[in-house]
PDB file of C-alpha atoms and ligand atoms in Angstrom:
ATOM      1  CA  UNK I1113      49.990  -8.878 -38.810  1.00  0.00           C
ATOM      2  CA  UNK I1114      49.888 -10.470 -42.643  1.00  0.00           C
ATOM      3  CA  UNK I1115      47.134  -8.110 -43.530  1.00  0.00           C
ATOM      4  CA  UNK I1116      49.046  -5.226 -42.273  1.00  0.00           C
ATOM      5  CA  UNK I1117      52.425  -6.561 -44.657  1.00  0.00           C
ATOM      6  CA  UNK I1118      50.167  -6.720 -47.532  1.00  0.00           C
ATOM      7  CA  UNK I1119      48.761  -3.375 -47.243  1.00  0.00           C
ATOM      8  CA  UNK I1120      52.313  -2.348 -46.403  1.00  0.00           C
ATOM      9  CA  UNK I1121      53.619  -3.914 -49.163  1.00  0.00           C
ATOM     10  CA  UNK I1122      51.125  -3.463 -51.762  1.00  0.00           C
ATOM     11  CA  UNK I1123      51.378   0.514 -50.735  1.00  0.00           C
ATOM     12  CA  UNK I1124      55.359   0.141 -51.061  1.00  0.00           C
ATOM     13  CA  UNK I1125      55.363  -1.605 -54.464  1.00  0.00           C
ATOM     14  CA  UNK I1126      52.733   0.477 -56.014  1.00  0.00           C
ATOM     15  CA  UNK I1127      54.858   4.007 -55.639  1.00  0.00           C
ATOM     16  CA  UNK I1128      58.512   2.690 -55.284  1.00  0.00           C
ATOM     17  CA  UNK I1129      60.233   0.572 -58.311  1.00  0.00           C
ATOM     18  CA  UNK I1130      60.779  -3.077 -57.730  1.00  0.00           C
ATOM     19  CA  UNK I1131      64.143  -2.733 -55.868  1.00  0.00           C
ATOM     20  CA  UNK I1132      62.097  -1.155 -52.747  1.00  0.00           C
ATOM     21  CA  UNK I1133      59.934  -3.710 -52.596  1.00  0.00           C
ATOM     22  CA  UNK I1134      62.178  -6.513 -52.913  1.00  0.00           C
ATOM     23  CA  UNK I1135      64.182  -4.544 -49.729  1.00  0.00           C
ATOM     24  CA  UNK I1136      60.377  -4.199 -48.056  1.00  0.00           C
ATOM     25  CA  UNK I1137      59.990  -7.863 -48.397  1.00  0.00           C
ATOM     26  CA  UNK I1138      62.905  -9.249 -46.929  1.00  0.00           C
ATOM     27  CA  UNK I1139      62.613  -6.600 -43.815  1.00  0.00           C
ATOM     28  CA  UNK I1140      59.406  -8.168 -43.728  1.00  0.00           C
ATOM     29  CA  UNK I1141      60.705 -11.707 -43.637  1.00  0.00           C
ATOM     30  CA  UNK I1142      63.282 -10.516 -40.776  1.00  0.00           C
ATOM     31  CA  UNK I1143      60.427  -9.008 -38.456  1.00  0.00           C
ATOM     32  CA  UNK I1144      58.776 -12.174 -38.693  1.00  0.00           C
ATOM     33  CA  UNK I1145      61.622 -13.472 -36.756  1.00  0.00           C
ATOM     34  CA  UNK I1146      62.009 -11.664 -34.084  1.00  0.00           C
ATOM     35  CA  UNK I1147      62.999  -7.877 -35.714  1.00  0.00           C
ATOM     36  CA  UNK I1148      61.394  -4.717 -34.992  1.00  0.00           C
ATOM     37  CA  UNK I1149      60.430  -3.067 -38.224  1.00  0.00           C
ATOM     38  CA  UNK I1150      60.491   0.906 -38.615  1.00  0.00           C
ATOM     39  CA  UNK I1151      58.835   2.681 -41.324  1.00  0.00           C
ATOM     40  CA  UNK I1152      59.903   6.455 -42.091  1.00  0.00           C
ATOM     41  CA  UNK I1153      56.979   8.011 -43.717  1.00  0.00           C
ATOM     42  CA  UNK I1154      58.185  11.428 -43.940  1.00  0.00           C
ATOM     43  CA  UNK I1155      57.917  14.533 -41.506  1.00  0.00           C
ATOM     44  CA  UNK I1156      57.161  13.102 -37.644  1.00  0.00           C
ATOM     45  CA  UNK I1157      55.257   9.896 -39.217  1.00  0.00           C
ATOM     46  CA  UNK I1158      56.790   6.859 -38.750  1.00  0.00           C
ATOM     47  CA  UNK I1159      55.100   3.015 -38.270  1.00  0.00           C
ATOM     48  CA  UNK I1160      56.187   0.234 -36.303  1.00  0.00           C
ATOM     49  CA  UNK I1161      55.656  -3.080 -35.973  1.00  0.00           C
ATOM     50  CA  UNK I1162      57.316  -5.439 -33.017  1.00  0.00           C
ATOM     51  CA  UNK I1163      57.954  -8.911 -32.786  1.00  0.00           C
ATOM     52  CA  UNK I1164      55.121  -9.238 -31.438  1.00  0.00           C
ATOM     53  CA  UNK I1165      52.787  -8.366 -34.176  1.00  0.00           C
ATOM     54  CA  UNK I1166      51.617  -4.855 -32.366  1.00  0.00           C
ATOM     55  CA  UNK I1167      51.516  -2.378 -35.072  1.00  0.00           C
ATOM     56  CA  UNK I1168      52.327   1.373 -34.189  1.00  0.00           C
ATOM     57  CA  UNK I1169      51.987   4.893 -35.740  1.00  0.00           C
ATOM     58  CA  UNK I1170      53.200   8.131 -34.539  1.00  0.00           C
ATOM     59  CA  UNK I1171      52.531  11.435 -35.326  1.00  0.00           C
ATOM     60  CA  UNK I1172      50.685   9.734 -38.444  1.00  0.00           C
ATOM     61  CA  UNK I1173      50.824  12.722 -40.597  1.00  0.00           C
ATOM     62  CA  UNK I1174      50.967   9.383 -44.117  1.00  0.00           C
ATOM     63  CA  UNK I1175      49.695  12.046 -46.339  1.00  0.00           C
ATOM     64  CA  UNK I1176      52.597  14.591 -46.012  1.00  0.00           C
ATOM     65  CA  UNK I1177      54.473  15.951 -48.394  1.00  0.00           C
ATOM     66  CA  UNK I1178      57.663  13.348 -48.486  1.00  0.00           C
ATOM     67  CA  UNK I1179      55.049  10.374 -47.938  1.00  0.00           C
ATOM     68  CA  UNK I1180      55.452   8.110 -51.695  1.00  0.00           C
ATOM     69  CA  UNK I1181      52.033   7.107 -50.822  1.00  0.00           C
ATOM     70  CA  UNK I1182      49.366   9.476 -49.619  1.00  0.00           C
ATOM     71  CA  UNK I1183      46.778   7.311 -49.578  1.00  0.00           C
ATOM     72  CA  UNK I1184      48.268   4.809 -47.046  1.00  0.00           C
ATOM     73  CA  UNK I1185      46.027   6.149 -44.240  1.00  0.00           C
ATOM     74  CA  UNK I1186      42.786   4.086 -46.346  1.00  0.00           C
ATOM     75  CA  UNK I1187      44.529   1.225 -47.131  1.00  0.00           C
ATOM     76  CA  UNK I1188      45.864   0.593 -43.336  1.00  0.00           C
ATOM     77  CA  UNK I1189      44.232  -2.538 -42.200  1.00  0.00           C
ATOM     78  CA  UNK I1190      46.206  -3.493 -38.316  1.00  0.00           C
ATOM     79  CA  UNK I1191      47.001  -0.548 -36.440  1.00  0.00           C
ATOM     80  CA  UNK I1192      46.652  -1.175 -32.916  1.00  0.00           C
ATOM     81  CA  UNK I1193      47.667   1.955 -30.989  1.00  0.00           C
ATOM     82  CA  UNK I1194      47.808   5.787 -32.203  1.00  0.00           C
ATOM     83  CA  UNK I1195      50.760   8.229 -30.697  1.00  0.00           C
ATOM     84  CA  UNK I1196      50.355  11.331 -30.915  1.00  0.00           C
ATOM     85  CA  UNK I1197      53.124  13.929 -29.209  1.00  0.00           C
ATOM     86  CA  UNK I1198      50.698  17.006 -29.493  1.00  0.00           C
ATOM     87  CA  UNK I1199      48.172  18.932 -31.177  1.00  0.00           C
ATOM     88  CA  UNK I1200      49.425  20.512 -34.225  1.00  0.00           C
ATOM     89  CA  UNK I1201      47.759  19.246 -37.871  1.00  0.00           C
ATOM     90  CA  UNK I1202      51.551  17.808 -39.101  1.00  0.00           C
ATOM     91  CA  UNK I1203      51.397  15.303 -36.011  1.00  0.00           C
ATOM     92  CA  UNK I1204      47.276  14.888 -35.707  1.00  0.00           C
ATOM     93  CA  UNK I1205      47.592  13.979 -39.095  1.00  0.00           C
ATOM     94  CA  UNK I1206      45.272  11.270 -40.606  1.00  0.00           C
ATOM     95  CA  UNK I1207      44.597  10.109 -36.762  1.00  0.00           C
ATOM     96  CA  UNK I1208      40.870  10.217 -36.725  1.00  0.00           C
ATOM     97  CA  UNK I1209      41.073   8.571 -40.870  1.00  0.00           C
ATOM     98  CA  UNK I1210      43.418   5.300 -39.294  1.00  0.00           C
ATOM     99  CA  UNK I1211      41.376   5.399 -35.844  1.00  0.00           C
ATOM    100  CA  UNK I1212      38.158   4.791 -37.453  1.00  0.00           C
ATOM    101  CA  UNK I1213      39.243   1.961 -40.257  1.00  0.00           C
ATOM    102  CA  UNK I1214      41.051   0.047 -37.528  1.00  0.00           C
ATOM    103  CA  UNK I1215      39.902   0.636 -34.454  1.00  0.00           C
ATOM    104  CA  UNK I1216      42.821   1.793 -33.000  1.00  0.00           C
ATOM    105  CA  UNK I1217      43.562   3.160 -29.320  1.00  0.00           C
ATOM    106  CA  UNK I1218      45.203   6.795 -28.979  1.00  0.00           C
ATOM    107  CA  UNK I1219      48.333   7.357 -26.427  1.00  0.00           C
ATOM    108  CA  UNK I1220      48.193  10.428 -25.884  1.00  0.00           C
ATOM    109  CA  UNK I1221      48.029  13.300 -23.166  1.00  0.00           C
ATOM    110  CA  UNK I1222      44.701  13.275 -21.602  1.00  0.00           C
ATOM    111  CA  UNK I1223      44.066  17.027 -22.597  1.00  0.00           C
ATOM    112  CA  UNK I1224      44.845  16.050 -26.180  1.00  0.00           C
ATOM    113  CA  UNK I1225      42.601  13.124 -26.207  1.00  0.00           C
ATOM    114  CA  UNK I1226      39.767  15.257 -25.621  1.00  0.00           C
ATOM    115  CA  UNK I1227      40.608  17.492 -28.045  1.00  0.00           C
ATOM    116  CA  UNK I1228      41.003  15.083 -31.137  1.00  0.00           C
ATOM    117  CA  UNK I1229      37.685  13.346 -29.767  1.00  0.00           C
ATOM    118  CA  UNK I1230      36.101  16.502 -30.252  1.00  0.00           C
ATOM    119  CA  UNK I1231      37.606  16.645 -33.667  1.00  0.00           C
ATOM    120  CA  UNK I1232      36.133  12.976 -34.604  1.00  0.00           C
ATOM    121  CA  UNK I1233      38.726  10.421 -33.144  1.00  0.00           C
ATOM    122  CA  UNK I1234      36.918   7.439 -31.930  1.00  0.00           C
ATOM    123  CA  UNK I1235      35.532   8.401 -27.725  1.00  0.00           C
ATOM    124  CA  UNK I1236      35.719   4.503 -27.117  1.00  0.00           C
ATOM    125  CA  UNK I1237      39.178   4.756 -28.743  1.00  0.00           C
ATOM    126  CA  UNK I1238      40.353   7.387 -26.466  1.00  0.00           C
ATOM    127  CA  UNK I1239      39.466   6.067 -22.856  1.00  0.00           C
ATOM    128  CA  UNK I1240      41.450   5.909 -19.450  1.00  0.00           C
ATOM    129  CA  UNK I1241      43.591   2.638 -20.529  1.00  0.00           C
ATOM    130  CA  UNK I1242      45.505   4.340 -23.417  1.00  0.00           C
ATOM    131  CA  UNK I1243      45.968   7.950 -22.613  1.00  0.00           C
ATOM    132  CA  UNK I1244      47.821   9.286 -19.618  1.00  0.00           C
ATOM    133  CA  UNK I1245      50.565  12.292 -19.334  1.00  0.00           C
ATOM    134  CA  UNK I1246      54.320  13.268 -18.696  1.00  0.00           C
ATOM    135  CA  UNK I1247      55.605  10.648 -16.213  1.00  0.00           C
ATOM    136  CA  UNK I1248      52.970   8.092 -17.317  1.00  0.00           C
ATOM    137  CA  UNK I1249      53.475   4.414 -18.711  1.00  0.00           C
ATOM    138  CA  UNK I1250      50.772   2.672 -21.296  1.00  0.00           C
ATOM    139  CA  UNK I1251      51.150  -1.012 -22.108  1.00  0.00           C
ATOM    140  CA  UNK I1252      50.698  -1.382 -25.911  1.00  0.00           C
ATOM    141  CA  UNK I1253      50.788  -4.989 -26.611  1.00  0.00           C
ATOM    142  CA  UNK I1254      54.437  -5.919 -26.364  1.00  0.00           C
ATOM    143  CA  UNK I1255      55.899  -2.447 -26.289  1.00  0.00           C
ATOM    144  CA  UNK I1256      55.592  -0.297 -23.157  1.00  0.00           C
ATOM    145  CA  UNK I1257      55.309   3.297 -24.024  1.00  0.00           C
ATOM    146  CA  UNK I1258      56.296   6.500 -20.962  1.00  0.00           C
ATOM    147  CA  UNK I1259      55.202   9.717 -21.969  1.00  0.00           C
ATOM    148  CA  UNK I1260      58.054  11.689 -21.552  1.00  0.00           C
ATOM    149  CA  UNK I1261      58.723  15.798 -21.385  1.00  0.00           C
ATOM    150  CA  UNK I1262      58.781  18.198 -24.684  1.00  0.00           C
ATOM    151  CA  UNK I1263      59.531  22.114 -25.039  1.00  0.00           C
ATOM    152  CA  UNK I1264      56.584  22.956 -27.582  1.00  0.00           C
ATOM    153  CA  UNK I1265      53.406  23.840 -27.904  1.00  0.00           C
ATOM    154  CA  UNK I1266      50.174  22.028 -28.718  1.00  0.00           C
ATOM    155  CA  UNK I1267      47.086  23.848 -30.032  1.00  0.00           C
ATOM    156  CA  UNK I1268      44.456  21.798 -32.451  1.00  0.00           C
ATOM    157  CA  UNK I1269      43.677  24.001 -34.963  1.00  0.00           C
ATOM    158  CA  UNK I1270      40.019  22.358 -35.903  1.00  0.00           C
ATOM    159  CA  UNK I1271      36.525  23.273 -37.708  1.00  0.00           C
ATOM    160  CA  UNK I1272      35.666  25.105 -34.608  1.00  0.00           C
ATOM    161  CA  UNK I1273      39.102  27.306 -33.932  1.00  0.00           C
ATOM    162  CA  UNK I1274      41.576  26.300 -32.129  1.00  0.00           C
ATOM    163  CA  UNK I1275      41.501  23.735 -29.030  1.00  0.00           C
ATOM    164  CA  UNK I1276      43.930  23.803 -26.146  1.00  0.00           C
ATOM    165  CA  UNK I1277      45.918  20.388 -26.684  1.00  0.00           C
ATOM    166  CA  UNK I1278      47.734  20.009 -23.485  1.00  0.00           C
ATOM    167  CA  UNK I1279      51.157  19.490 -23.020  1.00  0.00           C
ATOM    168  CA  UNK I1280      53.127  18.428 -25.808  1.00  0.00           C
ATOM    169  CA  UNK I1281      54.932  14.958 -25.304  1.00  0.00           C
ATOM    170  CA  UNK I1282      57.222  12.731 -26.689  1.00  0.00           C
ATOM    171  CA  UNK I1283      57.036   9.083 -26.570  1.00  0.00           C
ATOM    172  CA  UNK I1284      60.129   6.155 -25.137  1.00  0.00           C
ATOM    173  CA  UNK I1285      58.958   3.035 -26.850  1.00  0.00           C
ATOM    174  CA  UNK I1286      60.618  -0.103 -24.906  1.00  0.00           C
ATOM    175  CA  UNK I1287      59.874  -2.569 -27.070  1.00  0.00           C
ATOM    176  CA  UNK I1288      60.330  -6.381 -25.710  1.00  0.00           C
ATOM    177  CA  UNK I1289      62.483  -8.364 -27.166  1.00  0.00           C
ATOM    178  CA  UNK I1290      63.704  -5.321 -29.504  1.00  0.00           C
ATOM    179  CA  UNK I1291      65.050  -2.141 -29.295  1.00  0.00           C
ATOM    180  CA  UNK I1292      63.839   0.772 -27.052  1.00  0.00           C
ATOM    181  CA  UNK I1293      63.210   3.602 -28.924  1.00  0.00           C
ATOM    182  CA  UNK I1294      62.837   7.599 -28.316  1.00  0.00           C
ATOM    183  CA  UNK I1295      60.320   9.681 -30.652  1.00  0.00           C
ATOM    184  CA  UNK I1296      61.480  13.456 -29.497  1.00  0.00           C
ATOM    185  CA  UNK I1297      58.510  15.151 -31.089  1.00  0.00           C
ATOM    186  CA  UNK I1298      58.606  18.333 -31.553  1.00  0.00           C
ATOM    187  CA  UNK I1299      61.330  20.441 -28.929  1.00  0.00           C
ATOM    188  CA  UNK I1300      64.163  22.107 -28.504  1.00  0.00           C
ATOM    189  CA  UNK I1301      66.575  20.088 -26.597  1.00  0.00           C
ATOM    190  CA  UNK I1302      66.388  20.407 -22.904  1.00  0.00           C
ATOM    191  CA  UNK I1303      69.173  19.296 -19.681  1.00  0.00           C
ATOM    192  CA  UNK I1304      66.246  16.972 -18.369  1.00  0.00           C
ATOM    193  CA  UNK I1305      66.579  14.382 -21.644  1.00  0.00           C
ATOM    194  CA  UNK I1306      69.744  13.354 -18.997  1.00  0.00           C
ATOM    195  CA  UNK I1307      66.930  11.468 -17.195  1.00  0.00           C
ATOM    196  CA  UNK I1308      65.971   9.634 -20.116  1.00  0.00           C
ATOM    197  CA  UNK I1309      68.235   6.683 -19.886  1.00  0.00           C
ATOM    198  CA  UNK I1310      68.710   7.106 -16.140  1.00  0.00           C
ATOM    199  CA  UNK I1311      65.104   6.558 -16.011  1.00  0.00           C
ATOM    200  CA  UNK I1312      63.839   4.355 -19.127  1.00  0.00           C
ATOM    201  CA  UNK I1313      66.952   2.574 -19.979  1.00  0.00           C
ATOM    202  CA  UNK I1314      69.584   2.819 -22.759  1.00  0.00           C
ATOM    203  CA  UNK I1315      68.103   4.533 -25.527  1.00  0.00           C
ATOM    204  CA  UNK I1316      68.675   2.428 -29.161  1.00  0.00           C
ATOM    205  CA  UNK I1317      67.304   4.404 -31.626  1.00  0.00           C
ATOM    206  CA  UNK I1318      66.318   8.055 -31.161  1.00  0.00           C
ATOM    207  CA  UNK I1319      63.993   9.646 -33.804  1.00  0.00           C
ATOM    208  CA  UNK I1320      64.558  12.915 -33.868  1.00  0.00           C
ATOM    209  CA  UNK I1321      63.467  16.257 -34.611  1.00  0.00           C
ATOM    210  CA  UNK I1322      66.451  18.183 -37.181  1.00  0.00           C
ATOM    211  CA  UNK I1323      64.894  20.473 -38.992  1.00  0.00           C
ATOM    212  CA  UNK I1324      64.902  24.109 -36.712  1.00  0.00           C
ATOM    213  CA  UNK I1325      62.809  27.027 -36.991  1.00  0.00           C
ATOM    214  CA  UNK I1326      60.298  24.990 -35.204  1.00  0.00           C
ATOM    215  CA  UNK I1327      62.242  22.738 -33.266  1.00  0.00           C
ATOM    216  CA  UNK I1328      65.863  21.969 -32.453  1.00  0.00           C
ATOM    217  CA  UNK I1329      68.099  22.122 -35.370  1.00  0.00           C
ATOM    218  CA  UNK I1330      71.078  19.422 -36.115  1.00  0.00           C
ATOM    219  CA  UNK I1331      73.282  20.781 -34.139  1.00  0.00           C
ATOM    220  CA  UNK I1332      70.454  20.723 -31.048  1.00  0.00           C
ATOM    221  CA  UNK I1333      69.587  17.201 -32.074  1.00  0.00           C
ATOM    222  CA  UNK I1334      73.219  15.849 -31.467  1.00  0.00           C
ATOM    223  CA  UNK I1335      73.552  17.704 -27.939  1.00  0.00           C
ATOM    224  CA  UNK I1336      70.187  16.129 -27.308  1.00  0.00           C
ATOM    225  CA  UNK I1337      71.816  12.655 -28.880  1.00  0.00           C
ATOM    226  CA  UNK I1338      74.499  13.019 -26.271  1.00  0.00           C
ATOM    227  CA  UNK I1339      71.844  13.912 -23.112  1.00  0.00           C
ATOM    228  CA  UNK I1340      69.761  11.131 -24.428  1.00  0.00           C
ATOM    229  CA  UNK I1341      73.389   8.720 -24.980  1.00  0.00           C
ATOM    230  CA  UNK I1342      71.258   7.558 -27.927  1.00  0.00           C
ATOM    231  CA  UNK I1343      73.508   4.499 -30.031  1.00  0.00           C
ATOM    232  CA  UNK I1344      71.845   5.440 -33.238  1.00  0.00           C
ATOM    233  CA  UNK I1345      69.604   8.585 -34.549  1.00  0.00           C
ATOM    234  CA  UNK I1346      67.341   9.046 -37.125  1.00  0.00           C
ATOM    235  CA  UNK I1347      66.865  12.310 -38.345  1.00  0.00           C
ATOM    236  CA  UNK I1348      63.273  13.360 -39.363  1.00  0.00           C
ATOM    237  CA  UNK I1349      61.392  16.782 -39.234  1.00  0.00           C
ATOM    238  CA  UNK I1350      63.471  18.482 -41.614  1.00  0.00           C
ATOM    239  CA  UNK I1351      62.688  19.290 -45.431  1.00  0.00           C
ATOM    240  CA  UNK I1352      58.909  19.231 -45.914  1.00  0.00           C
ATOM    241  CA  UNK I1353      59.127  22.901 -45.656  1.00  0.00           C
ATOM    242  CA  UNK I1354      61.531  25.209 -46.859  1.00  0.00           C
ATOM    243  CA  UNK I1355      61.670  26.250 -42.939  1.00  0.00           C
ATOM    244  CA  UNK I1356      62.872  23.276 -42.288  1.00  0.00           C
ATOM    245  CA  UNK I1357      66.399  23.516 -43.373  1.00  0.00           C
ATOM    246  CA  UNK I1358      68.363  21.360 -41.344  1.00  0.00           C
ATOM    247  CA  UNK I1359      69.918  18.300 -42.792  1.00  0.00           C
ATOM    248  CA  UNK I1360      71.031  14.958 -41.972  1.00  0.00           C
ATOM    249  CA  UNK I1361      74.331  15.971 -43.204  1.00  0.00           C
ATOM    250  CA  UNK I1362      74.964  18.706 -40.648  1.00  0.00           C
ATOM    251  CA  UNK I1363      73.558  15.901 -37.856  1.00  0.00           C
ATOM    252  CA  UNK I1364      76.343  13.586 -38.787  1.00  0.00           C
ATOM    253  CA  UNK I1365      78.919  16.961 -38.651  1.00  0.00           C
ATOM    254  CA  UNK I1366      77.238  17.863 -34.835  1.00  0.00           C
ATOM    255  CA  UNK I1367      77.265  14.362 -33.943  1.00  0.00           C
ATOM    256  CA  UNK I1368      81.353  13.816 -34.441  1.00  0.00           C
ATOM    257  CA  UNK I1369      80.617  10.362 -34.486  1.00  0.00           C
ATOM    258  CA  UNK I1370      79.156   9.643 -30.842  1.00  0.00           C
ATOM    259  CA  UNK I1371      76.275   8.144 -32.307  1.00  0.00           C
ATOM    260  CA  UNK I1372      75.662   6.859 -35.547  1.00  0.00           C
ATOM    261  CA  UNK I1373      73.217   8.700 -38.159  1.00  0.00           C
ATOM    262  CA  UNK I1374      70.124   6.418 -39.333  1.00  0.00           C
ATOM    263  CA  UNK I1375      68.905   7.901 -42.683  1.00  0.00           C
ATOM    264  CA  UNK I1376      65.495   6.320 -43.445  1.00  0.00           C
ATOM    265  CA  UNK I1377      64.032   7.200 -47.083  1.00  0.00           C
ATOM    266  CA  UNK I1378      59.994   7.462 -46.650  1.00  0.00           C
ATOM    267  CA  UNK I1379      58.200   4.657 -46.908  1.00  0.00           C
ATOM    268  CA  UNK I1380      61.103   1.956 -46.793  1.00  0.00           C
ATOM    269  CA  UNK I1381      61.124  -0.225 -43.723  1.00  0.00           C
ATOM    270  CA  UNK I1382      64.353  -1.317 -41.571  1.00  0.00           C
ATOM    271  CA  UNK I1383      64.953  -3.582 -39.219  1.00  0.00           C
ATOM    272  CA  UNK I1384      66.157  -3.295 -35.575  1.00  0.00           C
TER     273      UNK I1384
HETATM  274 ZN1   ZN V1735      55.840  19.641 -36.163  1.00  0.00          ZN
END
């Protein structure tokens, strides 16, 4: 866990002026007792770390366009499990990079387990205990991850063409002793996110997809806010391309106020 703060915070106070990392520091100090910590790295990528100690990333795309540091894949030392919600490069992302420094299990749909192993991820890495599908549950230390439902698609586009990459997925993190949280992935928003906190739970914090052409836009996102009865939302997908227009502006407009807009800046960690 310490080794993981330093890299963290080394990465964080080598790109961002002194301010961020004093803020990085004290969310650190809070984790230690007892917060969840959630780092926004840009696009889909986001890191977390429970009370626990267990260190997530999902859809750890670190070297994207919004990341402040895009070398934070190499300097990674504790990741423990790897989420990935499907196949395409801007969620694979520097999987197979963080897999191999730190040894790091992949959640992920069976079909696109095999698929990224074929691209290089760690086979040991990738094995019956960690990967699963739509319905599924994984422990992950202390946060239990179900593989939930997502209207995409989910090709890996590798060396050797493309590979089918399953269904795509996104992830309910119940974290214990912290928040339980709901990465969308990539989809439009769908009548069965109803069953989301009829199934998992109340759903704290929702990262979620804003940015259209590709996925849901805002106004998508805060229907799917309202299905999912999330308390808060963070908006993400949105702005590393320019067809990615939606903004967290127009989520706050959608929302009305039913749940209350989250805006991370990349590579600054909160608390939950
Ligand atoms: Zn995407």
């Amino acid at each position: 866990m310490r080794s993981f703060l330093r890299g963290l915070l080394a990465a964080v106070a080598m790109v961002l002026p002194a301010a961020a990392a004093a803020q990085g520091a004290g969310g650190a100090k809070q984790a230690a007792h007892g917060k969840t910590e959630v780092t926004w790295w840009g696009h889909a990528a986001f890191l977390i770390r429970t009370p626990g100690g267990t260190v997530l990333a999902v859809d750890p795309w670190l070297s994207n366009p919004k990341s402040p540091d895009k070398e934070l894949a190499g300097k990674l030392d504790k990741v423990d499990w790897i989420l990935v919600t499907h196949g395409h490069f801007d969620h694979v992302g520097d999987a197979v990079a963080i897999a191999r420094k730190t040894g790091a299990k992949l959640i992920s749909s069976f079909d696109l387990g095999k698929a990224l192993v074929a691209e290089g991820f760690p086979k040991e890495q990738a094995g019956f205990d960690s990967q699963g599908n739509v319905g599924g549950e994984i422990q992950a230390g202390d946060a239990t991850v179900f593989i939930v439902p997502a209207v995409h698609s989910s090709d890996v586009a590798g060396d050797a063409g493309a590979r089918p990459g399953g269904t795509p997925v996104g992830f309910v993190i119940r974290i214990a002793g912290g928040p339980t949280l709901y990465h969308t992935g990539d989809t439009d928003v769908f009548g069965d996110m109803r069953l989301i906190p009829e199934r998992y739970g109340a759903v704290d914090l929702m990262l979620a997809c804003i940015g259209g052409h590709f996925t849901m836009d805002p106004k998508g996102a805060a229907l799917a806010a309202g299905y999912v009865q999330a308390k808060a939302v963070v908006p993400m997908h949105y702005g590393t391309f320019a067809v990615l227009p939606g903004t967290p502006k127009e989520l706050e407009a959608a929302l009305k106020g039913r749940s209350r807009v989250v805006n991370l800046e990349p590579g600054k960690p909160a608390t939950f």
